Tab-separated table of C-alpha atoms in Angstrom:
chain	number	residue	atom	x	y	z
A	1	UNK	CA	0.000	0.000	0.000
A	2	UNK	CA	1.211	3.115	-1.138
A	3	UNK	CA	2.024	5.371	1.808
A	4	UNK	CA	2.208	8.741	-0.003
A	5	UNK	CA	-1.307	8.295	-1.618
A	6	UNK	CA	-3.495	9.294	1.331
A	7	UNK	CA	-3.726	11.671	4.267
A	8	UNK	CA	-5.414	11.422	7.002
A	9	UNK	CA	-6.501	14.498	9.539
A	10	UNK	CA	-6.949	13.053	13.202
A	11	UNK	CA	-9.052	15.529	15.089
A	12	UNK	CA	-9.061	15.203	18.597
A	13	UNK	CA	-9.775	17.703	21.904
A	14	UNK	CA	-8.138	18.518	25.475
A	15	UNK	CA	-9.502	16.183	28.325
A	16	UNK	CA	-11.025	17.223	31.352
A	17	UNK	CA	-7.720	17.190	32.628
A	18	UNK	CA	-5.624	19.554	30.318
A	19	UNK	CA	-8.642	21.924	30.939
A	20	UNK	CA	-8.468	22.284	34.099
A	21	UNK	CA	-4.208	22.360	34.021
A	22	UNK	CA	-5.143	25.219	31.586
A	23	UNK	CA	-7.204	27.244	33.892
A	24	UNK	CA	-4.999	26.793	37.267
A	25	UNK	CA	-1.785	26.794	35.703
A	26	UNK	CA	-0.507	23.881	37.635
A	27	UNK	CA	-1.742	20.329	38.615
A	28	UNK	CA	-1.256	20.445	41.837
A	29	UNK	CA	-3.586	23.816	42.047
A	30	UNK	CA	-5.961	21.921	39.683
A	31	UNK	CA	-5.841	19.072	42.215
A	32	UNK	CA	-5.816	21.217	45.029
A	33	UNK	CA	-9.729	22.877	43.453
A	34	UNK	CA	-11.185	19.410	42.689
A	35	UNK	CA	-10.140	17.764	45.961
A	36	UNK	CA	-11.182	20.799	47.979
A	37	UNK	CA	-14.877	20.128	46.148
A	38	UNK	CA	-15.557	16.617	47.426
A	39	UNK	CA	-14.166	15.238	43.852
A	40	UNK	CA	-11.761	12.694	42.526
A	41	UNK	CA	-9.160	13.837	40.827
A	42	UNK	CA	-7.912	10.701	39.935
A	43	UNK	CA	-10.767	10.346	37.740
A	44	UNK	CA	-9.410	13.067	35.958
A	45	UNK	CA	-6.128	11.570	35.107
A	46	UNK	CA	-7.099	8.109	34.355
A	47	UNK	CA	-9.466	9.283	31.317
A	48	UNK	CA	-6.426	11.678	30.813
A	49	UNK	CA	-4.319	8.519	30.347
A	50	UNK	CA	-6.621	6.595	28.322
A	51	UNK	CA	-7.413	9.577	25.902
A	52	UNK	CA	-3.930	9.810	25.308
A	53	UNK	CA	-3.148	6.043	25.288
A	54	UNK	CA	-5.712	5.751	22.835
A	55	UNK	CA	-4.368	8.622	20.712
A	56	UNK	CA	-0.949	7.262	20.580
A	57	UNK	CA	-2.128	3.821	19.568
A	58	UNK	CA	-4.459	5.584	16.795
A	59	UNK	CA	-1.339	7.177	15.418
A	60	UNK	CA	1.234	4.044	15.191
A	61	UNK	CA	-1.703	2.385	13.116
A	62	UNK	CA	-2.040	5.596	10.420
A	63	UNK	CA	1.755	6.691	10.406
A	64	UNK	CA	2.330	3.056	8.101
A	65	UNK	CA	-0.225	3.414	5.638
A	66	UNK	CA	-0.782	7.592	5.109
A	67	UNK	CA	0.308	10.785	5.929
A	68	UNK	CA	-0.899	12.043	9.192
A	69	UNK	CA	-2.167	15.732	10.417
A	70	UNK	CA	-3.599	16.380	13.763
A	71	UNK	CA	-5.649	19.214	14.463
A	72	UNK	CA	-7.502	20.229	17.717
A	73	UNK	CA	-11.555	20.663	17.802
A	74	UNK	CA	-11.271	24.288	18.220
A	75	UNK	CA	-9.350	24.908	14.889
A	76	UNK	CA	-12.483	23.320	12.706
A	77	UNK	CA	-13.750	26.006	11.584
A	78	UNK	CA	-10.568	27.082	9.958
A	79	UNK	CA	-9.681	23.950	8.259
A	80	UNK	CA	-9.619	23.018	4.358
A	81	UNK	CA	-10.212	19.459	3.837
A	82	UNK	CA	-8.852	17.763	1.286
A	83	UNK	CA	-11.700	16.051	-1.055
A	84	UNK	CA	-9.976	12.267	-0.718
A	85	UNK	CA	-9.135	13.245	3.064
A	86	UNK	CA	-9.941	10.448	5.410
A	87	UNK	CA	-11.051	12.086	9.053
A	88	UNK	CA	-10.647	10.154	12.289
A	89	UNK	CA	-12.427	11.941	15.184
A	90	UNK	CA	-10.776	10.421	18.515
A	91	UNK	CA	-13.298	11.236	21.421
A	92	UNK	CA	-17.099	11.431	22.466
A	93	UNK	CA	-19.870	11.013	19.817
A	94	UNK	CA	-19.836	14.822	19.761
A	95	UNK	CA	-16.423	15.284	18.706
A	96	UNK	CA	-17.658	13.248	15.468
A	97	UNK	CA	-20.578	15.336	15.066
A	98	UNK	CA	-18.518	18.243	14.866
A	99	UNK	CA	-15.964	17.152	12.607
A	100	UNK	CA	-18.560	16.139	10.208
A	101	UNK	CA	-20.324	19.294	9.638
A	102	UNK	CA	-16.814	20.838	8.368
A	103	UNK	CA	-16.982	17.445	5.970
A	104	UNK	CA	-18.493	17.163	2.543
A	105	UNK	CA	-18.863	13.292	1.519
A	106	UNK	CA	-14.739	12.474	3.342
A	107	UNK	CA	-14.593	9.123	5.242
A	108	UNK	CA	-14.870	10.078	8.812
A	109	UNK	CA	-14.029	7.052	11.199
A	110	UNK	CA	-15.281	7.656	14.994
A	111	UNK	CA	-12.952	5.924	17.320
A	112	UNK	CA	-13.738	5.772	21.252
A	113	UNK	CA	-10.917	6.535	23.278
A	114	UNK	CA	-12.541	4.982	26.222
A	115	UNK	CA	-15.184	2.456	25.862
A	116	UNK	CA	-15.589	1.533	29.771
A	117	UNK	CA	-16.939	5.438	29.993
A	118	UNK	CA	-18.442	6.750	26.539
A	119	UNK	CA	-21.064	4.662	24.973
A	120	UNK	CA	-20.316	6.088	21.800
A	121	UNK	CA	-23.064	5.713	19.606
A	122	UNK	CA	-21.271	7.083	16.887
A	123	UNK	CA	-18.058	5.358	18.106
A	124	UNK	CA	-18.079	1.968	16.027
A	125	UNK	CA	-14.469	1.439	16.611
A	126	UNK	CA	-12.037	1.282	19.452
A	127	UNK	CA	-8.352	2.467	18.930
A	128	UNK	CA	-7.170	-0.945	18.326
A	129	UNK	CA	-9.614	-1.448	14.881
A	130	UNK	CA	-7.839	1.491	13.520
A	131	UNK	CA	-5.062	-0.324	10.922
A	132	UNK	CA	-8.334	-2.783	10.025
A	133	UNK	CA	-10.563	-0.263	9.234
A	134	UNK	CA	-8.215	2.339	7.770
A	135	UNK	CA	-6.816	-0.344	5.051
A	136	UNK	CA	-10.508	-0.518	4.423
A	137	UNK	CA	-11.509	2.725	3.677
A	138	UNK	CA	-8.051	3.623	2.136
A	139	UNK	CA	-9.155	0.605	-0.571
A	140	UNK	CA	-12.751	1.945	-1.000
A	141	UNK	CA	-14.029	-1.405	0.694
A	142	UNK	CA	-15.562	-0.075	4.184
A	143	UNK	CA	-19.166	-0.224	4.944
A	144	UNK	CA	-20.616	3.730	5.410
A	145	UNK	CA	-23.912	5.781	6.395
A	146	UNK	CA	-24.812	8.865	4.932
A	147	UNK	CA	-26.220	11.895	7.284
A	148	UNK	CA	-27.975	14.436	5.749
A	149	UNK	CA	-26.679	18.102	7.073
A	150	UNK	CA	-29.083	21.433	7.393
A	151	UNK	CA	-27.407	25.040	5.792
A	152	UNK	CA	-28.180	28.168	7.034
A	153	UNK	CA	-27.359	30.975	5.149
A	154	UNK	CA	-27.858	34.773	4.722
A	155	UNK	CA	-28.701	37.076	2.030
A	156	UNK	CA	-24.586	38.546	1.981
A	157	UNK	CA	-23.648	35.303	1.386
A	158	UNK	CA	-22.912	33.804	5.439
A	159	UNK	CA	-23.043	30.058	5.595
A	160	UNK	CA	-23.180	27.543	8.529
A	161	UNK	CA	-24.069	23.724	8.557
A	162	UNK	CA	-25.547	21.423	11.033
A	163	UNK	CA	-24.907	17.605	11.624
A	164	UNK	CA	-27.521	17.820	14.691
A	165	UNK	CA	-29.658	20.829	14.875
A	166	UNK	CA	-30.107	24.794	14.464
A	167	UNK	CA	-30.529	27.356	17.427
A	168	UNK	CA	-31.847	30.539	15.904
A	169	UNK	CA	-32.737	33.065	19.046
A	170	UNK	CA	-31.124	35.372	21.436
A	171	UNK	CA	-27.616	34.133	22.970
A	172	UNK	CA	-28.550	34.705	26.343
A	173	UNK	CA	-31.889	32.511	26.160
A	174	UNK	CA	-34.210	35.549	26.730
A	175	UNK	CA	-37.020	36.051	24.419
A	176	UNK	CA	-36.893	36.244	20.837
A	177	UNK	CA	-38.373	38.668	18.389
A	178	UNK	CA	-38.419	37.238	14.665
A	179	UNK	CA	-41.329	36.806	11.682
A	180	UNK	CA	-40.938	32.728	10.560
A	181	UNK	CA	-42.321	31.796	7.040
A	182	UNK	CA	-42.767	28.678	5.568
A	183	UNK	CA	-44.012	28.635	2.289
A	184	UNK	CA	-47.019	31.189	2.057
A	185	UNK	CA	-47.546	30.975	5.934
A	186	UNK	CA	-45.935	33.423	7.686
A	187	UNK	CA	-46.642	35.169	11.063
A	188	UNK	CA	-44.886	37.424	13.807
A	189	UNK	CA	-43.629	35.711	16.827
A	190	UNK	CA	-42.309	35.908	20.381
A	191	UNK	CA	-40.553	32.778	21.412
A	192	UNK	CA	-37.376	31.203	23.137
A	193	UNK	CA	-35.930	30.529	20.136
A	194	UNK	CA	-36.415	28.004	17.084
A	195	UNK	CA	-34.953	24.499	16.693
A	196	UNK	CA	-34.263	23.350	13.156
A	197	UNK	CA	-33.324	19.230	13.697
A	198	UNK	CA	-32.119	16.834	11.124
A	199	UNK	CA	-32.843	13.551	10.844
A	200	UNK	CA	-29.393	12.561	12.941
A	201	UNK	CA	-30.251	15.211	15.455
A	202	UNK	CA	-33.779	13.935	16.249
A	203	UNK	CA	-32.313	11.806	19.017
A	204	UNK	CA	-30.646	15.192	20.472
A	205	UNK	CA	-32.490	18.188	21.330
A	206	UNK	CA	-35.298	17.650	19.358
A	207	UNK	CA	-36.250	14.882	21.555
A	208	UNK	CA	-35.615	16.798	24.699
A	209	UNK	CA	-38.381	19.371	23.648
A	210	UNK	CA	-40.800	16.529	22.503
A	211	UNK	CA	-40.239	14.376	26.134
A	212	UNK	CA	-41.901	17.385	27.727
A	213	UNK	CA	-44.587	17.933	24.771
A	214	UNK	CA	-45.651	14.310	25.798
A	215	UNK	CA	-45.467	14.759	29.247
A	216	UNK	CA	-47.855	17.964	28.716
A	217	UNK	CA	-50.308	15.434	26.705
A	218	UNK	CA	-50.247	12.883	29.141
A	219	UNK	CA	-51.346	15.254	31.819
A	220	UNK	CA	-54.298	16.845	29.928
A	221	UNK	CA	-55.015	13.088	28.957
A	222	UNK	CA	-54.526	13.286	25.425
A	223	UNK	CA	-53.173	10.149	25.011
A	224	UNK	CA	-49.766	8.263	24.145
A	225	UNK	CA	-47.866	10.431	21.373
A	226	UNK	CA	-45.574	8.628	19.552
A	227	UNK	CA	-41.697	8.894	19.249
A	228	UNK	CA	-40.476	9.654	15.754
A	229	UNK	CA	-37.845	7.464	14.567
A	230	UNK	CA	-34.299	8.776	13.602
A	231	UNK	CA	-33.463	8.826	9.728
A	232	UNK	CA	-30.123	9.605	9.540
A	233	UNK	CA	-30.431	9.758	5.249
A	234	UNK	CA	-33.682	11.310	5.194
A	235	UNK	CA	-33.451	14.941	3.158
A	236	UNK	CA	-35.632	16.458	5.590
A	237	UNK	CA	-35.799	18.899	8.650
A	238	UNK	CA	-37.691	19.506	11.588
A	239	UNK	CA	-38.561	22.872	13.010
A	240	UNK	CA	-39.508	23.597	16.601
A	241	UNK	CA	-40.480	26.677	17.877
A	242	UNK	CA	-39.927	26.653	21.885
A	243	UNK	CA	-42.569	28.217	24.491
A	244	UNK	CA	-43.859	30.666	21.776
A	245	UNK	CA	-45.945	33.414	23.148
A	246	UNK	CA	-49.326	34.992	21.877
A	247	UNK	CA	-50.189	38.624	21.802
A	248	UNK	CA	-51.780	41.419	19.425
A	249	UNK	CA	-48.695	41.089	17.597
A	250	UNK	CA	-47.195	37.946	18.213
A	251	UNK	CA	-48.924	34.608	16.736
A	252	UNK	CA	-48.676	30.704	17.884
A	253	UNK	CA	-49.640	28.983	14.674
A	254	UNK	CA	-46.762	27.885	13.181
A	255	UNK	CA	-44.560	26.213	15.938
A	256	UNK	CA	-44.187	22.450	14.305
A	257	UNK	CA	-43.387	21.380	11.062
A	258	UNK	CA	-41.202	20.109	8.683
A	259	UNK	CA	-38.860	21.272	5.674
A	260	UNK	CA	-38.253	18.997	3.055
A	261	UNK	CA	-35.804	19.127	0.244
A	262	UNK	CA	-36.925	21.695	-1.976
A	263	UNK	CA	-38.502	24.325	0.692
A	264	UNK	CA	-36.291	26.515	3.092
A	265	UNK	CA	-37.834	27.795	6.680
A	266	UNK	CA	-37.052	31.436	6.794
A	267	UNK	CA	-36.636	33.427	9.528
A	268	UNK	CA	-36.065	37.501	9.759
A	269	UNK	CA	-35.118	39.060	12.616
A	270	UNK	CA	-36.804	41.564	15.091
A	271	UNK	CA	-34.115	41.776	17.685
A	272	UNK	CA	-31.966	44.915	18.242
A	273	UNK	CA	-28.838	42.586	19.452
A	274	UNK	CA	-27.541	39.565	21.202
A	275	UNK	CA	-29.628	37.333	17.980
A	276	UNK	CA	-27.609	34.779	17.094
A	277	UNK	CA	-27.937	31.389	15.015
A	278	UNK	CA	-25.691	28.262	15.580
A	279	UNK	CA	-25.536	24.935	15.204
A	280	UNK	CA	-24.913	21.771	16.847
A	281	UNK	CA	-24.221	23.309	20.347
A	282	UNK	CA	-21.032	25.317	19.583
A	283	UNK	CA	-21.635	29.127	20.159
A	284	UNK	CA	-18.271	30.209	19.251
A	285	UNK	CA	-18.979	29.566	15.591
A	286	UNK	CA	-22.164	31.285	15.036
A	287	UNK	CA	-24.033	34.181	12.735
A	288	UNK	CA	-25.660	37.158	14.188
A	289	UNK	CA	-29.174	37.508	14.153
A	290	UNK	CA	-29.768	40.682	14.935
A	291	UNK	CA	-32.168	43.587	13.085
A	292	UNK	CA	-33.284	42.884	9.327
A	293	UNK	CA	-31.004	39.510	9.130
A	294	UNK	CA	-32.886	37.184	7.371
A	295	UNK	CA	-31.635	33.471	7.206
A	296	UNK	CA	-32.718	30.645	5.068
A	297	UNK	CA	-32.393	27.101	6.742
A	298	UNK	CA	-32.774	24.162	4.357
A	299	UNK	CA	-31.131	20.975	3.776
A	300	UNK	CA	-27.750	20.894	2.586
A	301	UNK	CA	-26.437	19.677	-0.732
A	302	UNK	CA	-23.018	18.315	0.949
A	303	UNK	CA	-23.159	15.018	3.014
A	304	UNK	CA	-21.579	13.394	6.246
A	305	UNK	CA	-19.827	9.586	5.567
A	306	UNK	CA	-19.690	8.109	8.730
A	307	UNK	CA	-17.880	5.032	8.301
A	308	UNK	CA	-19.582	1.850	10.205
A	309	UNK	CA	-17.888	-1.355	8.985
């Protein structure tokens, strides 16, 4: 196998413990803070160890059969992938999740560091499997599932992509002013924001929001409502609007609902500052939503490859 013909780009993140030895300075002051809190801090350096056990192990496999580049989780946004690039995310399934939306169709391999602590749904493979499944993919014979991604984009040309969901609203979690259209409906509206789910996000915090809707139906005996089931492939989206609030200028109607591949939700903002849209959890790489923005939200043309066998 030809060495020089592939790269891969192994994304990985600081543990628990390198955060806190970057906010005290020291480990023993680190320790020191944890301790003095009831905690064990040896709990800290064991997954400290294992992450980096794992990490080294990871590498000895790839160094053989391709050219290797790390890159830390918070560097993402700034990275060019390469279109034959072959990602390994090393970490919780949320590391994967946000190496993918950076991704358009590369092989991205989820590996879990630690498999006696992180279920790792979207960790198929444990640090050992990595030669196995990386002379797989490398030969175009490994076993894949495609994840459809949401875009979000603005009339002067911003862009952002989901693997998971959308959070359009106000930063701090106060109440949102914004008018929502979908297709021909369109109405004012006062709300704690809007979630915009894809099919591989309806297990995050779409289903959050619809545990309590049920809960709600249960108690005014409406019956048993039942729970959608996760399409990962599915070129759909799923909007929710969260605790919306009626007035003489505000409306309730459109709070539910779906987007499918041709339509876009839009959404135009009311709010004088502190609006702000991003996806999959991560503030830090966001687009304000502030006064006359108006973003479109519909599924993306690019692709996540989330390799499975």
């Amino acid at each position: 196998m030809e060495r020089g013909m592939s790269k891969v780009v192994l994304v990985k993140r600081r543990t628990r413990y390198e955060e806190l030895k970057r906010r005290y300075n020291t480990v023993e002051q680190a320790k020191f803070y944890i301790e003095h809190l009831g905690a064990d801090f040896s709990d800290y350096e064991r997954e400290d160890k294992a992450y980096n056990a794992a990490l080294e192990t990871v590498r000895n496999f790839v160094r053989p059969l391709a050219r290797l580049q790390e890159i830390e989780r918070e560097y993402l946004p700034n990275m060019i992938f390469g279109e034959k690039d072959i990602v390994i995310a090393v970490g919780q399934d949320g590391l994967v999740a946000n190496a993918m939306k950076y991704l358009d169709g590369q092989s991205l391999i989820g590996i879990n560091p630690d498999p006696a602590r992180f279920d790792g749904v979207l960790l198929p493979f444990e640090a050992g499997d990595t030669e196995k499944i990386l002379k797989k993919v490398i030969a175009g014979n490994a076993e894949s599932k495609e994840i459809t991604m949401g875009k979000a984009e603005t009339k002067d040309g911003q862009v952002l992509y989901a693997v998971n969901d959308f959070f359009a609203g106000v930063s701090n979690h106060t109440s949102a002013r914004y008018t929502i259209q979908l297709g021909s409906e369109s109405e004012n509206q006062s709300s704690s924001g809007v979630i915009v789910s894809t099919g591989f996000g309806m297990t995050g915090w779409h289903k959050s929001v619809m545990a309590q809707f049920r809960g709600i139906a249960r108690a005014f005996n409406l019956g048993d409502i039942p729970e959608e089931k996760a399409d990962w492939s599915r070129r759909q989206l799923t909007f929710q609007v969260r605790e919306p609030y009626p007035s003489r200028f505000t409306k309730a109607q459109i709070v539910y609902g779906e987007v499918n591949g041709s339509e876009s939700l839009v959404l135009t903002s009311s709010m004088s500052e502190n609006g702000v849209v991003f996806s999959d959890g991560i503030l830090e790489d966001s687009i304000e939503f502030n006064a006359g923005t108006q973003i479109k939200i519909s599924v993306a043309d690019r692709i996540g490859r989330l390799i499975t066998r």
